Short mmCIF file of C-alpha atoms in Angstrom, two decimals:
data_model
loop_
_atom_site.label_atom_id
_atom_site.label_comp_id
_atom_site.label_asym_id
_atom_site.label_seq_id
_atom_site.Cartn_x
_atom_site.Cartn_y
_atom_site.Cartn_z
CA UNK A 4 0.00 0.00 0.00
CA UNK A 5 3.02 2.28 0.11
CA UNK A 6 4.51 4.06 3.07
CA UNK A 7 2.03 6.33 4.82
CA UNK A 8 3.55 9.76 5.32
CA UNK A 9 1.50 10.30 8.48
CA UNK A 10 3.63 7.52 10.02
CA UNK A 11 6.89 7.94 8.17
CA UNK A 12 7.23 11.73 8.48
CA UNK A 13 5.46 13.15 11.49
CA UNK A 14 7.04 16.56 10.90
CA UNK A 15 4.96 17.14 7.74
CA UNK A 16 1.98 18.40 9.65
CA UNK A 17 -1.38 17.34 8.31
CA UNK A 18 -0.33 14.08 6.68
CA UNK A 19 -3.55 12.56 7.94
CA UNK A 20 -7.05 13.94 8.40
CA UNK A 21 -9.78 12.72 10.73
CA UNK A 22 -13.44 13.65 10.55
CA UNK A 23 -16.04 11.77 12.55
CA UNK A 24 -16.19 8.21 11.22
CA UNK A 25 -13.64 8.56 8.43
CA UNK A 26 -9.90 9.03 8.15
CA UNK A 27 -7.99 10.28 5.12
CA UNK A 28 -4.30 9.52 4.73
CA UNK A 29 -1.58 10.80 2.41
CA UNK A 30 1.16 8.59 1.06
CA UNK A 31 4.45 8.50 -0.84
CA UNK A 32 2.78 6.07 -3.28
CA UNK A 33 1.10 9.16 -4.90
CA UNK A 34 -2.32 8.38 -3.43
CA UNK A 35 -4.64 9.41 -0.65
CA UNK A 36 -6.96 6.85 0.92
CA UNK A 37 -10.14 6.86 2.96
CA UNK A 38 -10.64 4.58 5.94
CA UNK A 39 -13.48 3.64 8.25
CA UNK A 40 -12.48 4.87 11.71
CA UNK A 41 -14.34 2.05 13.46
CA UNK A 42 -13.32 -1.00 11.43
CA UNK A 43 -10.00 0.29 10.10
CA UNK A 44 -10.93 -0.90 6.62
CA UNK A 45 -10.28 1.11 3.46
CA UNK A 46 -13.29 2.82 1.93
CA UNK A 47 -13.48 2.55 -1.85
CA UNK A 48 -10.54 2.85 -4.19
CA UNK A 49 -7.41 4.95 -3.60
CA UNK A 50 -7.67 8.60 -4.60
CA UNK A 51 -5.38 8.86 -7.60
CA UNK A 52 -4.33 11.78 -9.75
CA UNK A 53 -1.31 13.37 -8.12
CA UNK A 54 1.89 12.57 -10.00
CA UNK A 55 4.16 12.80 -6.97
CA UNK A 56 4.14 11.90 -3.29
CA UNK A 57 1.08 13.20 -1.48
CA UNK A 58 2.34 15.13 1.55
CA UNK A 59 -0.97 15.97 3.18
CA UNK A 60 -4.70 15.32 2.94
CA UNK A 61 -7.50 17.07 4.83
CA UNK A 62 -11.29 17.11 4.91
CA UNK A 63 -13.37 20.22 4.37
CA UNK A 64 -15.36 21.26 7.47
CA UNK A 65 -18.56 19.70 6.08
CA UNK A 66 -16.75 16.48 5.16
CA UNK A 67 -17.80 16.63 1.51
CA UNK A 68 -14.42 17.45 0.00
CA UNK A 69 -10.80 16.50 0.47
CA UNK A 70 -7.77 18.61 -0.38
CA UNK A 71 -4.41 17.03 -1.12
CA UNK A 72 -0.95 18.60 -1.42
CA UNK A 73 1.74 16.94 -3.49
CA UNK A 74 5.38 16.75 -4.47
CA UNK A 75 4.21 17.50 -8.03
CA UNK A 76 3.78 21.22 -7.03
CA UNK A 77 -0.02 21.03 -7.16
CA UNK A 78 -3.01 20.94 -4.87
CA UNK A 79 -6.15 19.05 -5.81
CA UNK A 80 -9.73 18.88 -4.58
CA UNK A 81 -11.71 15.64 -4.43
CA UNK A 82 -15.27 14.56 -3.83
CA UNK A 83 -15.05 12.74 -0.48
CA UNK A 84 -17.84 10.30 -1.37
CA UNK A 85 -16.86 9.34 -4.93
CA UNK A 86 -13.12 9.97 -4.77
CA UNK A 87 -13.27 11.95 -8.03
CA UNK A 88 -11.26 15.10 -8.67
CA UNK A 89 -13.16 18.39 -8.54
CA UNK A 90 -12.10 20.92 -11.15
CA UNK A 91 -8.51 21.53 -12.21
CA UNK A 92 -5.41 21.30 -10.03
CA UNK A 93 -4.51 24.41 -8.07
CA UNK A 94 -1.26 25.54 -9.63
CA UNK A 95 1.13 28.37 -8.86
CA UNK A 96 3.64 26.96 -6.42
CA UNK A 97 7.05 26.42 -7.95
CA UNK A 98 8.13 23.60 -5.65
CA UNK A 99 6.50 20.74 -3.78
CA UNK A 100 3.43 21.60 -1.75
CA UNK A 101 3.84 20.31 1.80
CA UNK A 102 0.43 21.00 3.33
CA UNK A 103 -3.07 22.18 2.46
CA UNK A 104 -5.98 22.97 4.76
CA UNK A 105 -9.48 24.40 4.53
CA UNK A 106 -10.55 27.51 6.40
CA UNK A 107 -13.11 26.93 9.20
CA UNK A 108 -15.96 28.05 6.90
CA UNK A 109 -14.69 25.90 4.03
CA UNK A 110 -14.48 28.85 1.62
CA UNK A 111 -10.70 29.11 1.45
CA UNK A 112 -7.66 26.87 1.34
CA UNK A 113 -4.19 27.69 2.57
CA UNK A 114 -1.16 25.86 1.18
CA UNK A 115 2.48 25.72 2.26
CA UNK A 116 5.32 24.99 -0.12
CA UNK A 117 9.02 24.32 -0.42
CA UNK A 118 9.12 27.46 -2.61
CA UNK A 119 9.26 29.47 0.67
CA UNK A 120 5.67 30.71 0.38
CA UNK A 121 2.16 30.02 1.57
CA UNK A 122 -0.81 30.80 -0.64
CA UNK A 123 -4.54 31.35 -0.28
CA UNK A 124 -7.09 29.90 -2.68
CA UNK A 125 -10.81 30.17 -3.29
CA UNK A 126 -12.13 26.71 -2.47
CA UNK A 127 -14.94 26.96 -5.03
CA UNK A 128 -13.19 28.43 -8.07
CA UNK A 129 -9.67 27.17 -7.35
CA UNK A 130 -8.31 30.66 -8.06
CA UNK A 131 -5.45 32.07 -5.99
CA UNK A 132 -6.47 34.89 -3.66
CA UNK A 133 -4.10 37.82 -3.62
CA UNK A 134 -0.33 37.56 -3.59
CA UNK A 135 1.68 34.72 -2.03
CA UNK A 136 2.51 35.08 1.67
CA UNK A 137 6.21 35.85 1.43
CA UNK A 138 8.82 36.41 4.11
CA UNK A 139 10.15 32.98 4.96
CA UNK A 140 13.68 32.35 3.73
CA UNK A 141 13.34 28.56 3.45
CA UNK A 142 10.64 26.03 2.64
CA UNK A 143 7.30 26.32 4.43
CA UNK A 144 6.24 22.97 5.89
CA UNK A 145 2.79 23.76 7.20
CA UNK A 146 0.11 26.45 7.27
CA UNK A 147 -3.04 26.51 9.38
CA UNK A 148 -6.00 28.82 9.92
CA UNK A 149 -7.04 30.21 13.28
CA UNK A 150 -10.47 29.01 14.50
CA UNK A 151 -12.08 32.30 13.43
CA UNK A 152 -10.42 32.12 10.01
CA UNK A 153 -8.85 35.57 10.36
CA UNK A 154 -5.23 34.52 10.81
CA UNK A 155 -2.79 31.95 9.50
CA UNK A 156 0.27 30.49 11.17
CA UNK A 157 3.09 29.08 9.06
CA UNK A 158 6.09 26.95 10.01
CA UNK A 159 9.34 26.97 8.08
CA UNK A 160 12.75 25.40 7.72
CA UNK A 161 14.13 28.92 8.29
CA UNK A 162 13.68 28.20 12.04
CA UNK A 163 10.69 30.51 12.43
CA UNK A 164 6.92 30.47 12.57
CA UNK A 165 4.97 33.48 11.35
CA UNK A 166 1.49 34.92 11.72
CA UNK A 167 -0.47 36.39 8.83
CA UNK A 168 -3.64 38.42 8.40
CA UNK A 169 -5.94 36.56 6.02
CA UNK A 170 -7.66 39.60 4.53
CA UNK A 171 -4.58 41.68 3.80
CA UNK A 172 -2.07 38.86 3.34
CA UNK A 173 0.36 40.84 5.50
CA UNK A 174 2.59 39.40 8.20
CA UNK A 175 1.46 40.17 11.75
CA UNK A 176 4.27 41.34 14.00
CA UNK A 177 7.72 39.82 14.05
CA UNK A 178 8.62 36.19 13.24
CA UNK A 179 8.36 33.73 16.13
CA UNK A 180 12.00 32.84 16.69
CA UNK A 181 14.23 31.09 19.21
CA UNK A 182 14.56 27.72 17.52
CA UNK A 183 17.89 26.06 16.77
CA UNK A 184 16.49 23.88 13.99
CA UNK A 185 13.77 23.93 11.36
CA UNK A 186 10.19 24.51 12.53
CA UNK A 187 8.11 21.69 11.06
CA UNK A 188 4.59 22.44 12.22
CA UNK A 189 2.41 25.04 13.91
CA UNK A 190 -1.28 25.10 14.81
CA UNK A 191 -3.80 27.13 16.80
CA UNK A 192 -5.63 25.85 19.86
CA UNK A 193 -9.43 25.46 19.44
CA UNK A 194 -10.05 28.79 21.22
CA UNK A 195 -7.40 30.58 19.13
CA UNK A 196 -5.55 31.85 22.20
CA UNK A 197 -2.49 29.64 21.89
CA UNK A 198 -0.18 28.32 19.21
CA UNK A 199 1.76 25.07 19.43
CA UNK A 200 5.01 24.93 17.48
CA UNK A 201 7.03 21.77 16.78
CA UNK A 202 10.65 21.95 15.69
CA UNK A 203 13.60 19.78 14.76
CA UNK A 204 15.16 20.44 18.14
CA UNK A 205 12.84 17.74 19.52
CA UNK A 206 10.59 20.18 21.35
CA UNK A 207 7.08 21.53 21.11
CA UNK A 208 6.35 24.95 22.53
CA UNK A 209 3.14 26.69 23.50
CA UNK A 210 2.84 30.41 22.81
CA UNK A 211 0.03 32.55 24.12
CA UNK A 212 -1.81 34.82 21.68
CA UNK A 213 -2.93 38.36 22.47
CA UNK A 214 -5.46 39.33 19.75
CA UNK A 215 -6.35 42.48 21.68
CA UNK A 216 -2.86 43.89 21.32
CA UNK A 217 -0.83 45.76 23.92
CA UNK A 218 -3.83 46.51 26.13
CA UNK A 219 -4.56 42.81 26.54
CA UNK A 220 -0.92 42.06 27.34
CA UNK A 221 -0.91 44.76 30.02
CA UNK A 222 -4.15 43.43 31.54
CA UNK A 223 -2.73 39.90 31.73
CA UNK A 224 0.49 41.20 33.28
CA UNK A 225 -1.43 43.12 35.92
CA UNK A 226 -3.51 40.09 36.82
CA UNK A 227 -0.43 37.86 37.00
CA UNK A 228 1.55 40.24 39.19
CA UNK A 229 1.47 38.96 42.79
CA UNK A 230 2.11 42.40 44.30
CA UNK A 231 2.89 46.03 43.56
CA UNK A 232 5.88 48.17 44.53
CA UNK A 233 5.88 49.52 48.05
CA UNK A 234 6.10 53.27 48.72
CA UNK A 235 9.80 52.90 49.51
CA UNK A 236 10.43 50.96 46.32
CA UNK A 237 8.58 53.60 44.31
CA UNK A 238 10.88 56.27 45.75
CA UNK A 239 13.94 54.21 44.86
CA UNK A 240 12.82 54.12 41.22
CA UNK A 241 11.93 57.84 41.19
CA UNK A 242 8.22 57.12 40.81
CA UNK A 243 5.46 59.29 42.29
CA UNK A 244 4.35 58.14 45.74
CA UNK A 245 0.79 57.30 44.66
CA UNK A 246 0.44 53.73 43.37
CA UNK A 247 -1.45 53.02 40.12
CA UNK A 248 -5.19 52.69 40.63
CA UNK A 249 -5.13 49.08 39.45
CA UNK A 250 -2.91 48.07 42.37
CA UNK A 251 -5.73 49.09 44.71
CA UNK A 252 -8.59 47.89 42.49
CA UNK A 253 -7.04 44.45 42.14
CA UNK A 254 -6.08 44.41 45.83
CA UNK A 255 -2.38 43.92 45.27
CA UNK A 256 -0.21 44.00 48.37
CA UNK A 257 0.59 46.41 50.02
CA UNK A 258 -2.44 48.33 48.75
CA UNK A 259 -5.01 45.68 49.65
CA UNK A 260 -6.36 47.40 52.78
CA UNK A 261 -9.60 49.26 53.44
CA UNK A 262 -7.62 52.46 53.99
CA UNK A 263 -6.32 52.36 50.43
CA UNK A 264 -9.77 51.66 49.00
CA UNK A 265 -11.10 54.67 50.85
CA UNK A 266 -8.16 56.74 49.63
CA UNK A 267 -8.86 55.76 46.02
CA UNK A 268 -12.51 56.65 46.40
CA UNK A 269 -11.67 60.02 47.94
CA UNK A 270 -9.01 60.71 45.35
CA UNK A 271 -11.52 60.07 42.56
CA UNK A 272 -14.29 62.23 44.00
CA UNK A 273 -12.33 65.04 45.61
CA UNK A 274 -10.54 67.92 43.91
CA UNK A 275 -7.95 67.85 46.64
CA UNK A 276 -5.54 64.99 46.83
CA UNK A 277 -6.20 63.17 50.13
CA UNK A 278 -3.21 62.17 52.28
CA UNK A 279 -1.69 58.78 51.61
CA UNK A 280 -2.38 56.00 54.09
CA UNK A 281 0.62 54.95 56.19
CA UNK A 282 3.10 52.61 54.56
CA UNK A 283 3.13 48.98 55.78
#
């Protein structure tokens, strides 16, 4: 039956797709195959048409279509029931296509290629959407949508992962770096708040997302802080003696007393600055 890439090469991210009662696999024998998840038996004939190794296969969200990515530089769509190709191959990549995945609403497809790019496609017409996502300096091994379909994360042999805005096709922020070897795969958590990144350094890392920008980062930092600076510490760092309001509102030591709550209330309502409570 050929060597299944989902077993042979774990680093090539979606080499296998699972949806309810069916599994789709991609193989170096140039085919994809459907399997019954309960019995483990193959469903129908192999899906044939790619002229090179099939690196990944994935179901559409409604389970009616399958997308495959191949060494032959193309991506193809298939009817998941009949195993027949839908339309023409999606062409444009200039090197092998390592992964392909549907957007959560099934209207778009994102592909990752050894030509250092990722590309977006209209899942109905097969036409490329916009310009390629460029910035990686080595082959892109995987690309995945966020759960809301607004962002894409890519993983590359250039030792980085990158985030992209789907509508504009622009990179979001700086590359995610810190890896000593190629980054083979990256994916969003179901709530879209985290990214998991797998690399050739034999690690997987979890990164937290902050869609709300700097304000959200600051709010998380405030909540995580176990305490605030004391009055003496504030003087040492040439800060004004009054602590930030959030230190009192979130009851951070040493501003977690009733006296400080009353001071904050008076300071908000009064035109005159009330005296500071005694330091602990």
